[in-house]
mmCIF file of C-alpha atoms in Angstrom:
data_model
loop_
_atom_site.group_PDB
_atom_site.id
_atom_site.type_symbol
_atom_site.label_atom_id
_atom_site.label_comp_id
_atom_site.label_asym_id
_atom_site.label_seq_id
_atom_site.Cartn_x
_atom_site.Cartn_y
_atom_site.Cartn_z
ATOM 1 C CA MET A 1 -0.077 0.015 -0.067
ATOM 2 C CA ARG A 2 2.858 2.425 0.907
ATOM 3 C CA THR A 3 4.606 1.480 -2.229
ATOM 4 C CA ASP A 4 1.594 2.302 -4.270
ATOM 5 C CA TYR A 5 1.298 5.601 -2.547
ATOM 6 C CA PHE A 6 4.593 6.780 -3.433
ATOM 7 C CA ILE A 7 4.580 5.331 -6.904
ATOM 8 C CA ILE A 8 1.780 7.649 -7.627
ATOM 9 C CA PHE A 9 3.728 10.490 -5.978
ATOM 10 C CA PHE A 10 6.742 10.019 -8.082
ATOM 11 C CA SER A 11 4.708 9.581 -11.198
ATOM 12 C CA ILE A 12 3.079 12.969 -10.331
ATOM 13 C CA ILE A 13 6.595 14.573 -9.588
ATOM 14 C CA PHE A 14 7.753 13.401 -13.063
ATOM 15 C CA ILE A 15 4.553 14.795 -14.945
ATOM 16 C CA VAL A 16 4.504 18.088 -12.987
ATOM 17 C CA SER A 17 8.264 18.853 -13.057
ATOM 18 C CA CYS A 18 7.916 18.907 -16.906
ATOM 19 C CA GLY A 19 6.087 22.326 -16.361
ATOM 20 C CA LYS A 20 7.833 23.557 -13.209
ATOM 21 C CA ASN A 21 11.524 24.415 -13.780
ATOM 22 C CA THR A 22 12.021 27.634 -12.030
ATOM 23 C CA ASP A 23 11.030 29.187 -8.719
ATOM 24 C CA ASN A 24 8.909 31.774 -10.716
ATOM 25 C CA SER A 25 6.940 28.900 -12.331
ATOM 26 C CA ILE A 26 6.197 27.551 -8.997
ATOM 27 C CA GLU A 27 4.955 30.958 -7.570
ATOM 28 C CA LYS A 28 2.710 31.072 -10.713
ATOM 29 C CA ASN A 29 1.076 28.106 -9.984
ATOM 30 C CA ILE A 30 0.200 29.133 -6.214
ATOM 31 C CA SER A 31 -1.524 32.245 -7.878
ATOM 32 C CA GLU A 32 -3.323 30.107 -10.527
ATOM 33 C CA SER A 33 -4.793 27.898 -8.024
ATOM 34 C CA GLU A 34 -6.803 30.668 -6.659
ATOM 35 C CA LEU A 35 -8.747 30.382 -9.762
ATOM 36 C CA VAL A 36 -8.561 26.967 -11.205
ATOM 37 C CA GLU A 37 -9.951 23.450 -10.041
ATOM 38 C CA VAL A 38 -7.171 21.786 -7.801
ATOM 39 C CA GLU A 39 -5.999 18.238 -9.074
ATOM 40 C CA THR A 40 -5.954 15.817 -6.184
ATOM 41 C CA TYR A 41 -4.544 12.726 -7.864
ATOM 42 C CA GLY A 42 -6.914 10.739 -5.456
ATOM 43 C CA LEU A 43 -4.379 11.394 -2.546
ATOM 44 C CA GLY A 44 -6.753 13.438 -0.612
ATOM 45 C CA LYS A 45 -9.251 16.123 -0.662
ATOM 46 C CA ALA A 46 -8.636 19.080 -2.855
ATOM 47 C CA TRP A 47 -9.456 21.849 -0.272
ATOM 48 C CA LEU A 48 -8.683 21.775 3.473
ATOM 49 C CA SER A 49 -12.284 23.166 4.442
ATOM 50 C CA GLU A 50 -13.727 19.744 3.240
ATOM 51 C CA TYR A 51 -12.304 17.847 6.180
ATOM 52 C CA GLY A 52 -14.404 19.844 8.665
ATOM 53 C CA PHE A 53 -11.605 20.466 11.238
ATOM 54 C CA TYR A 54 -12.638 23.958 12.020
ATOM 55 C CA GLU A 55 -15.852 25.970 12.513
ATOM 56 C CA GLY A 56 -16.613 29.523 11.469
ATOM 57 C CA ASP A 57 -14.026 31.622 9.671
ATOM 58 C CA LEU A 58 -11.482 29.008 8.545
ATOM 59 C CA LYS A 59 -8.431 31.099 9.257
ATOM 60 C CA GLN A 60 -9.311 31.594 12.942
ATOM 61 C CA LEU A 61 -8.522 27.721 13.240
ATOM 62 C CA LYS A 62 -11.196 27.137 15.781
ATOM 63 C CA PRO A 63 -11.446 23.557 16.234
ATOM 64 C CA VAL A 64 -14.705 21.366 16.312
ATOM 65 C CA GLU A 65 -15.497 19.049 19.209
ATOM 66 C CA ASN A 66 -13.388 16.098 18.003
ATOM 67 C CA VAL A 67 -10.280 18.185 17.019
ATOM 68 C CA HIS A 68 -7.999 18.627 19.961
ATOM 69 C CA PRO A 69 -5.367 21.408 20.379
ATOM 70 C CA TYR A 70 -1.922 20.492 21.588
ATOM 71 C CA GLU A 71 1.521 21.875 22.041
ATOM 72 C CA ILE A 72 5.025 20.440 22.538
ATOM 73 C CA ASN A 73 7.856 21.505 24.669
ATOM 74 C CA SER A 74 10.670 21.855 21.909
ATOM 75 C CA PRO A 75 9.468 22.505 18.434
ATOM 76 C CA LEU A 76 11.225 22.127 15.128
ATOM 77 C CA PHE A 77 12.679 25.489 13.841
ATOM 78 C CA SER A 78 10.712 26.667 10.577
ATOM 79 C CA ASP A 79 11.925 30.077 9.599
ATOM 80 C CA TYR A 80 10.421 31.542 12.794
ATOM 81 C CA ALA A 81 6.984 30.499 11.716
ATOM 82 C CA SER A 82 4.504 29.886 14.675
ATOM 83 C CA LYS A 83 2.305 26.611 14.683
ATOM 84 C CA LYS A 84 -0.868 25.491 15.867
ATOM 85 C CA ARG A 85 -1.310 21.718 16.180
ATOM 86 C CA PHE A 86 -4.325 19.590 16.459
ATOM 87 C CA ILE A 87 -5.317 16.026 16.703
ATOM 88 C CA TYR A 88 -8.625 14.855 14.889
ATOM 89 C CA LEU A 89 -9.803 11.711 16.599
ATOM 90 C CA PRO A 90 -12.567 9.377 14.975
ATOM 91 C CA GLU A 91 -15.598 9.395 17.285
ATOM 92 C CA GLY A 92 -15.299 7.103 20.306
ATOM 93 C CA LYS A 93 -11.507 6.429 19.743
ATOM 94 C CA SER A 94 -8.614 7.491 21.974
ATOM 95 C CA VAL A 95 -4.907 7.630 21.875
ATOM 96 C CA SER A 96 -2.953 4.974 23.948
ATOM 97 C CA TYR A 97 -0.203 6.193 26.013
ATOM 98 C CA VAL A 98 3.422 5.328 25.295
ATOM 99 C CA ASN A 99 6.273 6.085 27.651
ATOM 100 C CA ASN A 100 9.007 6.295 25.254
ATOM 101 C CA GLY A 101 8.398 7.412 21.688
ATOM 102 C CA VAL A 102 5.255 8.517 19.768
ATOM 103 C CA LEU A 103 1.886 7.776 21.193
ATOM 104 C CA ASP A 104 -0.036 5.071 19.740
ATOM 105 C CA PHE A 105 -2.804 6.744 17.638
ATOM 106 C CA PRO A 106 -5.960 4.782 16.428
ATOM 107 C CA VAL A 107 -6.618 4.310 12.735
ATOM 108 C CA GLY A 108 -8.507 7.402 11.415
ATOM 109 C CA THR A 109 -6.489 9.907 13.397
ATOM 110 C CA ILE A 110 -5.196 12.946 11.386
ATOM 111 C CA LEU A 111 -2.287 15.265 13.112
ATOM 112 C CA ILE A 112 -2.776 18.685 11.871
ATOM 113 C CA LYS A 113 -0.083 21.240 11.968
ATOM 114 C CA ASN A 114 -0.679 24.800 10.698
ATOM 115 C CA PHE A 115 2.300 27.247 10.008
ATOM 116 C CA TYR A 116 1.698 30.921 10.209
ATOM 117 C CA TYR A 117 3.348 34.431 10.939
ATOM 118 C CA GLU A 118 1.888 36.746 13.580
ATOM 119 C CA LYS A 119 2.991 39.824 11.831
ATOM 120 C CA ILE A 120 3.013 40.048 8.151
ATOM 121 C CA LYS A 121 4.029 43.100 6.003
ATOM 122 C CA GLY A 122 1.024 45.248 5.152
ATOM 123 C CA SER A 123 -1.409 42.917 7.191
ATOM 124 C CA SER A 124 -2.842 43.636 10.509
ATOM 125 C CA THR A 125 -3.693 40.085 11.157
ATOM 126 C CA PRO A 126 -1.640 36.776 11.285
ATOM 127 C CA LYS A 127 -1.245 34.932 8.070
ATOM 128 C CA VAL A 128 -1.445 31.161 7.704
ATOM 129 C CA ILE A 129 0.969 29.818 5.183
ATOM 130 C CA GLU A 130 0.415 26.036 4.868
ATOM 131 C CA THR A 131 -1.142 23.203 6.845
ATOM 132 C CA ARG A 132 0.379 19.689 6.993
ATOM 133 C CA LEU A 133 -1.623 16.605 7.780
ATOM 134 C CA LEU A 134 -0.444 13.049 8.712
ATOM 135 C CA ILE A 135 -3.283 10.600 8.339
ATOM 136 C CA ARG A 136 -3.359 7.358 10.124
ATOM 137 C CA TYR A 137 -4.131 4.219 7.996
ATOM 138 C CA GLU A 138 -4.285 0.609 8.925
ATOM 139 C CA ASN A 139 -0.718 -0.066 8.357
ATOM 140 C CA GLU A 140 0.777 3.410 7.655
ATOM 141 C CA TRP A 141 0.834 7.180 8.012
ATOM 142 C CA LYS A 142 0.433 9.304 4.758
ATOM 143 C CA PRO A 143 1.422 13.082 4.482
ATOM 144 C CA LEU A 144 -0.485 15.630 2.781
ATOM 145 C CA THR A 145 0.130 19.453 2.427
ATOM 146 C CA TYR A 146 -2.350 22.375 1.931
ATOM 147 C CA ILE A 147 -1.071 25.736 0.892
ATOM 148 C CA TRP A 148 -3.270 28.782 2.035
ATOM 149 C CA LYS A 149 -4.799 31.137 -0.470
ATOM 150 C CA GLU A 150 -3.747 34.772 -0.343
ATOM 151 C CA ASP A 151 -7.186 35.846 0.805
ATOM 152 C CA GLN A 152 -7.037 33.302 3.700
ATOM 153 C CA SER A 153 -10.506 31.724 2.833
ATOM 154 C CA ASP A 154 -9.054 28.118 2.283
ATOM 155 C CA ALA A 155 -6.094 26.104 1.522
ATOM 156 C CA PHE A 156 -5.605 23.779 -1.425
ATOM 157 C CA LEU A 157 -3.852 20.503 -1.801
ATOM 158 C CA GLU A 158 -0.346 20.761 -3.159
ATOM 159 C CA ILE A 159 1.642 17.446 -3.933
ATOM 160 C CA VAL A 160 5.011 18.621 -5.241
ATOM 161 C CA GLY A 161 5.799 21.489 -2.688
ATOM 162 C CA SER A 162 6.469 25.079 -3.520
ATOM 163 C CA ARG A 163 8.309 28.090 -2.345
ATOM 164 C CA LYS A 164 6.195 31.106 -1.237
ATOM 165 C CA PRO A 165 7.458 34.705 -0.835
ATOM 166 C CA VAL A 166 6.959 35.843 2.769
ATOM 167 C CA GLN A 167 7.615 39.128 4.488
ATOM 168 C CA PHE A 168 7.200 39.032 8.077
ATOM 169 C CA ILE A 169 8.240 41.013 11.172
ATOM 170 C CA SER A 170 10.538 39.289 13.580
ATOM 171 C CA GLU A 171 10.454 39.530 17.449
ATOM 172 C CA ASP A 172 13.194 42.214 17.379
ATOM 173 C CA GLY A 173 11.071 44.287 14.912
ATOM 174 C CA SER A 174 13.134 43.731 11.757
ATOM 175 C CA LEU A 175 11.610 42.959 8.480
ATOM 176 C CA LEU A 176 12.693 39.476 7.012
ATOM 177 C CA ASP A 177 12.075 38.535 3.421
ATOM 178 C CA ILE A 178 12.263 34.976 2.636
ATOM 179 C CA LYS A 179 11.251 32.402 0.292
ATOM 180 C CA TYR A 180 9.174 30.071 2.579
ATOM 181 C CA SER A 181 9.838 26.466 1.601
ATOM 182 C CA ILE A 182 6.888 24.134 1.702
ATOM 183 C CA PRO A 183 7.875 20.506 1.426
ATOM 184 C CA ASP A 184 6.774 17.752 -1.192
ATOM 185 C CA LEU A 185 5.649 14.338 -0.049
ATOM 186 C CA ASN A 186 9.281 12.862 -0.620
ATOM 187 C CA GLN A 187 10.742 15.533 1.647
ATOM 188 C CA CYS A 188 7.955 14.702 4.193
ATOM 189 C CA GLN A 189 9.118 10.897 4.057
ATOM 190 C CA ASN A 190 12.678 11.756 4.453
ATOM 191 C CA CYS A 191 12.263 13.562 7.600
ATOM 192 C CA HIS A 192 9.569 11.174 9.087
ATOM 193 C CA ASN A 193 11.440 8.128 8.054
ATOM 194 C CA LYS A 194 11.985 5.546 10.603
ATOM 195 C CA ASN A 195 13.218 2.067 9.274
ATOM 196 C CA GLU A 196 11.682 3.084 6.030
ATOM 197 C CA VAL A 197 8.381 3.776 7.574
ATOM 198 C CA LEU A 198 6.762 7.102 7.871
ATOM 199 C CA THR A 199 6.180 7.957 11.514
ATOM 200 C CA PRO A 200 5.038 11.171 13.432
ATOM 201 C CA ILE A 201 7.902 13.013 15.277
ATOM 202 C CA GLY A 202 6.377 15.391 17.723
ATOM 203 C CA PRO A 203 3.683 13.867 19.862
ATOM 204 C CA THR A 204 5.677 12.002 22.473
ATOM 205 C CA ALA A 205 4.815 11.712 26.111
ATOM 206 C CA GLY A 206 7.892 13.814 26.940
ATOM 207 C CA GLN A 207 7.077 16.426 24.419
ATOM 208 C CA LEU A 208 3.239 16.630 25.559
ATOM 209 C CA ASN A 209 4.239 16.842 29.131
ATOM 210 C CA LYS A 210 3.855 20.433 29.660
ATOM 211 C CA TYR A 211 1.800 23.143 31.186
ATOM 212 C CA VAL A 212 -0.679 24.898 28.987
ATOM 213 C CA ILE A 213 -3.459 27.614 29.484
ATOM 214 C CA ASN A 214 -6.992 26.108 29.242
ATOM 215 C CA ASP A 215 -10.113 28.029 29.912
ATOM 216 C CA GLY A 216 -7.934 30.770 31.644
ATOM 217 C CA LYS A 217 -6.133 28.086 33.893
ATOM 218 C CA LYS A 218 -2.702 26.711 33.982
ATOM 219 C CA VAL A 219 -2.936 22.847 33.552
ATOM 220 C CA ASN A 220 -0.741 20.041 32.585
ATOM 221 C CA GLN A 221 -1.629 19.145 29.037
ATOM 222 C CA LEU A 222 -1.406 15.427 29.341
ATOM 223 C CA ALA A 223 -3.624 15.389 32.385
ATOM 224 C CA LEU A 224 -6.044 17.522 30.574
ATOM 225 C CA LEU A 225 -6.114 15.162 27.587
ATOM 226 C CA ALA A 226 -6.598 12.299 29.855
ATOM 227 C CA ARG A 227 -9.531 13.863 31.562
ATOM 228 C CA LYS A 228 -11.138 14.530 28.034
ATOM 229 C CA GLY A 229 -10.707 10.948 27.282
ATOM 230 C CA VAL A 230 -8.434 11.848 24.435
ATOM 231 C CA VAL A 231 -5.413 9.835 25.866
ATOM 232 C CA SER A 232 -5.883 6.658 27.694
ATOM 233 C CA GLY A 233 -3.684 4.268 29.702
ATOM 234 C CA MET A 234 -1.621 7.157 31.368
ATOM 235 C CA PRO A 235 0.529 6.343 34.334
ATOM 236 C CA GLY A 236 0.941 8.674 37.390
ATOM 237 C CA MET A 237 2.187 12.006 36.346
ATOM 238 C CA ASP A 238 5.593 11.319 38.367
ATOM 239 C CA ASN A 239 6.376 8.573 35.922
ATOM 240 C CA ILE A 240 5.957 10.510 32.688
ATOM 241 C CA PRO A 241 9.233 11.848 30.960
ATOM 242 C CA ARG A 242 9.604 15.558 30.004
ATOM 243 C CA VAL A 243 11.469 17.055 27.362
ATOM 244 C CA ALA A 244 13.118 20.344 28.150
ATOM 245 C CA GLN A 245 12.022 23.529 26.606
ATOM 246 C CA TRP A 246 15.137 24.628 24.638
ATOM 247 C CA ASP A 247 14.378 28.517 25.282
ATOM 248 C CA ASN A 248 13.637 28.306 28.905
ATOM 249 C CA PRO A 249 16.973 28.582 30.835
ATOM 250 C CA GLY A 250 15.073 29.385 34.150
ATOM 251 C CA HIS A 251 13.934 25.771 34.404
ATOM 252 C CA TYR A 252 16.324 23.600 32.339
ATOM 253 C CA SER A 253 20.232 23.317 32.328
ATOM 254 C CA ILE A 254 22.091 24.370 29.013
ATOM 255 C CA ASP A 255 22.789 20.583 28.535
ATOM 256 C CA GLN A 256 19.106 19.740 28.959
ATOM 257 C CA ARG A 257 18.125 22.462 26.525
ATOM 258 C CA ALA A 258 20.612 21.747 23.923
ATOM 259 C CA ARG A 259 19.961 18.085 23.837
ATOM 260 C CA ALA A 260 16.204 18.730 23.395
ATOM 261 C CA TYR A 261 16.904 21.123 20.574
ATOM 262 C CA LEU A 262 19.256 18.671 18.710
ATOM 263 C CA ASP A 263 16.673 15.952 19.361
ATOM 264 C CA MET A 264 13.794 17.915 17.664
ATOM 265 C CA ASN A 265 15.715 19.608 14.965
ATOM 266 C CA CYS A 266 18.298 16.884 13.953
ATOM 267 C CA GLY A 267 17.346 13.647 15.842
ATOM 268 C CA HIS A 268 14.559 12.616 13.419
ATOM 269 C CA CYS A 269 17.271 11.987 10.746
ATOM 270 C CA HIS A 270 20.156 11.345 12.948
ATOM 271 C CA ASN A 271 19.269 8.261 14.710
ATOM 272 C CA PRO A 272 19.879 4.493 14.000
ATOM 273 C CA GLN A 273 16.636 4.118 12.048
ATOM 274 C CA GLY A 274 16.555 7.553 10.406
ATOM 275 C CA SER A 275 17.477 8.755 6.981
ATOM 276 C CA ALA A 276 21.022 9.887 8.102
ATOM 277 C CA LYS A 277 21.648 6.593 10.018
ATOM 278 C CA THR A 278 24.955 5.965 8.081
ATOM 279 C CA SER A 279 26.454 9.194 9.242
ATOM 280 C CA GLY A 280 26.896 7.522 12.677
ATOM 281 C CA LEU A 281 26.043 10.859 14.201
ATOM 282 C CA TYR A 282 22.960 10.165 16.486
ATOM 283 C CA LEU A 283 21.393 13.239 18.136
ATOM 284 C CA THR A 284 18.221 11.913 20.003
ATOM 285 C CA LEU A 285 17.894 12.399 23.675
ATOM 286 C CA ASP A 286 18.136 8.587 24.376
ATOM 287 C CA GLU A 287 21.633 8.684 22.879
ATOM 288 C CA LEU A 288 24.207 8.453 25.864
ATOM 289 C CA ASP A 289 27.411 7.536 23.908
ATOM 290 C CA ASP A 290 29.573 10.736 23.750
ATOM 291 C CA HIS A 291 31.264 9.759 20.408
ATOM 292 C CA LYS A 292 27.875 8.964 18.655
ATOM 293 C CA ILE A 293 26.569 12.533 19.834
ATOM 294 C CA GLY A 294 29.557 13.917 17.951
ATOM 295 C CA ILE A 295 32.306 14.412 20.433
ATOM 296 C CA ASN A 296 35.786 13.869 18.870
ATOM 297 C CA LYS A 297 33.818 12.017 16.119
ATOM 298 C CA LYS A 298 35.171 12.624 12.590
ATOM 299 C CA PRO A 299 32.380 12.897 9.826
ATOM 300 C CA VAL A 300 31.879 10.267 7.296
ATOM 301 C CA ALA A 301 32.351 12.724 4.573
ATOM 302 C CA ALA A 302 34.955 15.610 4.869
ATOM 303 C CA GLY A 303 35.435 18.686 2.406
ATOM 304 C CA LYS A 304 33.240 21.858 1.855
ATOM 305 C CA ALA A 305 30.234 20.780 3.721
ATOM 306 C CA SER A 306 32.315 20.184 6.853
ATOM 307 C CA GLY A 307 34.345 23.309 6.598
ATOM 308 C CA ASN A 308 37.486 21.312 6.440
ATOM 309 C CA LEU A 309 37.021 20.894 10.282
ATOM 310 C CA LEU A 310 38.059 17.701 11.732
ATOM 311 C CA TYR A 311 35.461 16.674 14.250
ATOM 312 C CA ASP A 312 31.550 17.146 14.600
ATOM 313 C CA ILE A 313 32.090 18.464 18.205
ATOM 314 C CA VAL A 314 35.264 19.636 19.883
ATOM 315 C CA LYS A 315 34.837 20.184 23.615
ATOM 316 C CA GLY A 316 35.229 23.797 24.592
ATOM 317 C CA LYS A 317 35.784 24.774 20.900
ATOM 318 C CA PRO A 318 32.436 25.519 18.989
ATOM 319 C CA GLU A 319 34.435 27.346 16.357
ATOM 320 C CA GLU A 320 36.204 24.049 15.493
ATOM 321 C CA SER A 321 33.068 21.958 15.580
ATOM 322 C CA ILE A 322 31.362 20.949 12.353
ATOM 323 C CA ILE A 323 27.830 20.848 13.934
ATOM 324 C CA VAL A 324 28.048 24.609 14.754
ATOM 325 C CA PHE A 325 29.655 25.464 11.332
ATOM 326 C CA ARG A 326 26.611 23.773 9.415
ATOM 327 C CA MET A 327 23.829 25.153 11.752
ATOM 328 C CA ASP A 328 25.362 28.685 11.048
ATOM 329 C CA SER A 329 25.093 28.388 7.338
ATOM 330 C CA GLU A 330 22.388 29.387 4.817
ATOM 331 C CA LYS A 331 24.245 27.683 1.700
ATOM 332 C CA PRO A 332 22.091 24.577 0.707
ATOM 333 C CA GLU A 333 25.263 22.306 0.224
ATOM 334 C CA ILE A 334 26.332 23.075 3.742
ATOM 335 C CA MET A 335 23.512 23.907 5.997
ATOM 336 C CA MET A 336 21.969 21.581 8.456
ATOM 337 C CA PRO A 337 19.039 20.728 8.747
ATOM 338 C CA GLU A 338 19.099 20.764 5.023
ATOM 339 C CA LEU A 339 15.333 20.951 4.743
ATOM 340 C CA GLY A 340 12.602 23.252 6.300
ATOM 341 C CA ARG A 341 14.536 26.396 6.566
ATOM 342 C CA SER A 342 16.079 29.298 4.562
ATOM 343 C CA LEU A 343 17.252 31.251 7.745
ATOM 344 C CA ILE A 344 19.902 30.620 10.311
ATOM 345 C CA HIS A 345 18.264 30.083 13.697
ATOM 346 C CA LYS A 346 20.491 32.588 15.451
ATOM 347 C CA GLU A 347 19.069 31.688 18.886
ATOM 348 C CA GLY A 348 19.540 27.955 18.339
ATOM 349 C CA VAL A 349 22.953 28.327 16.945
ATOM 350 C CA GLU A 350 23.873 30.223 19.989
ATOM 351 C CA LEU A 351 22.632 27.719 22.315
ATOM 352 C CA ILE A 352 24.651 24.959 20.752
ATOM 353 C CA ARG A 353 27.667 27.124 20.651
ATOM 354 C CA GLU A 354 27.355 27.759 24.549
ATOM 355 C CA TRP A 355 26.603 24.185 25.033
ATOM 356 C CA ILE A 356 29.938 23.205 23.482
ATOM 357 C CA LYS A 357 31.894 25.953 24.925
ATOM 358 C CA LYS A 358 30.881 24.814 28.528
ATOM 359 C CA MET A 359 31.553 21.200 27.856
ATOM 360 C CA ASP A 360 35.139 21.434 29.371
ATOM 361 C CA GLU A 361 33.976 23.639 32.379
#
C-alpha cells in the first residue's frame, strides 16, 4: 500500500516537473490555483475546508468538538513560523499512552499542523501559510500538504511542494524577506522516516508533558487530555518523562536544552533508524554515547560541507565543531538541517555554541 502511494507520488512529480523548472513558475502555480480546480490525484481532499476540522472563519482555526489542540515543549525551527497543532480523533476512539516514543494513535487519526506568521508586512492580522496533515491508515501514515490562498479563505492540496514569498516582522522588529519552503511528499518521507516507515515526530509523552493555558487556567496538558478521554492508559504524572524547553533557561540546564533542541531539529534523521543513520551521528535524547553524539567524532564525509574541520564536536571549541559550522550556514550544500529552513536560527546556533563551549568547564 505504501509502495503504491509513493509510486503515484513520483509519477506526479515526473509529470508536473516537466512544467515547473524555476521558482517563478512554482509561484505562478500558487497564484493560478486561486482560480482553477485543484487536481488531487486521488491522494486527498482538494481543499482543507472539506475535512471539517474548523468551524466559522477557517483562518481563525477554531476546532470542532473532536479536534483537540496540543503543544510541544521543544518544536522544530521553521524559519520563525509559529504553529498551531491539532489531533483529529474518530468518534469514540482514544490515543494509547506510550512512555518512550510517539503515542499510539488509532486508525483514522489525523495530525494537523498549521504554519503561520503573527506579523506580516502590510497586514494587521496573522497569516497562515500552510497546513500539513499526517493521516493514520491501517498500516501506515500518509502526509498531505495544503497551501493557503492569499485571501486566507481556504487552503488547497499541493503534492509537489512549493516556495512562497513571505515578508514578516521578527520579534526584534526587523523585516525579514524569505522564500518560505513548503515540502513535497518525498521530503515529508525523508524527515519522518524510521526504518523506511513514515512516522510522526512530535507527539511523544515527553514533548506533550507541559503546562498550557486552558479556559484561563494553567494545567498539565497530558492530564487535561486524559480527563477529556483523548489519551488513555496514562501512568501517574511522576512517571512521565518531560522534554526540556530549549528556550527556557530558568527551568532547564544548558545541557538539557541543547539536547532537546538537537533531538527535535536533527534527531529525526540522525538516529539509528533515520535517513541519516549512515553518518553514525545520533542526536536523539536517548543517545548517551559521547562519540555518537559527535564529540571527537570524525564525519563520514569531509570537504566543503564540513568546513575542512575535523570533528563534529570539539569540547570547549564551538568554532572548531562541524555541527555549529553547518547550523550557522544558509548555503544549501552546507546547512543543517538541510530541509525546512532558509534562515539561520540564530538563537539555536547560540545555544549549541554555548553548550559546546561549556563542555570542558
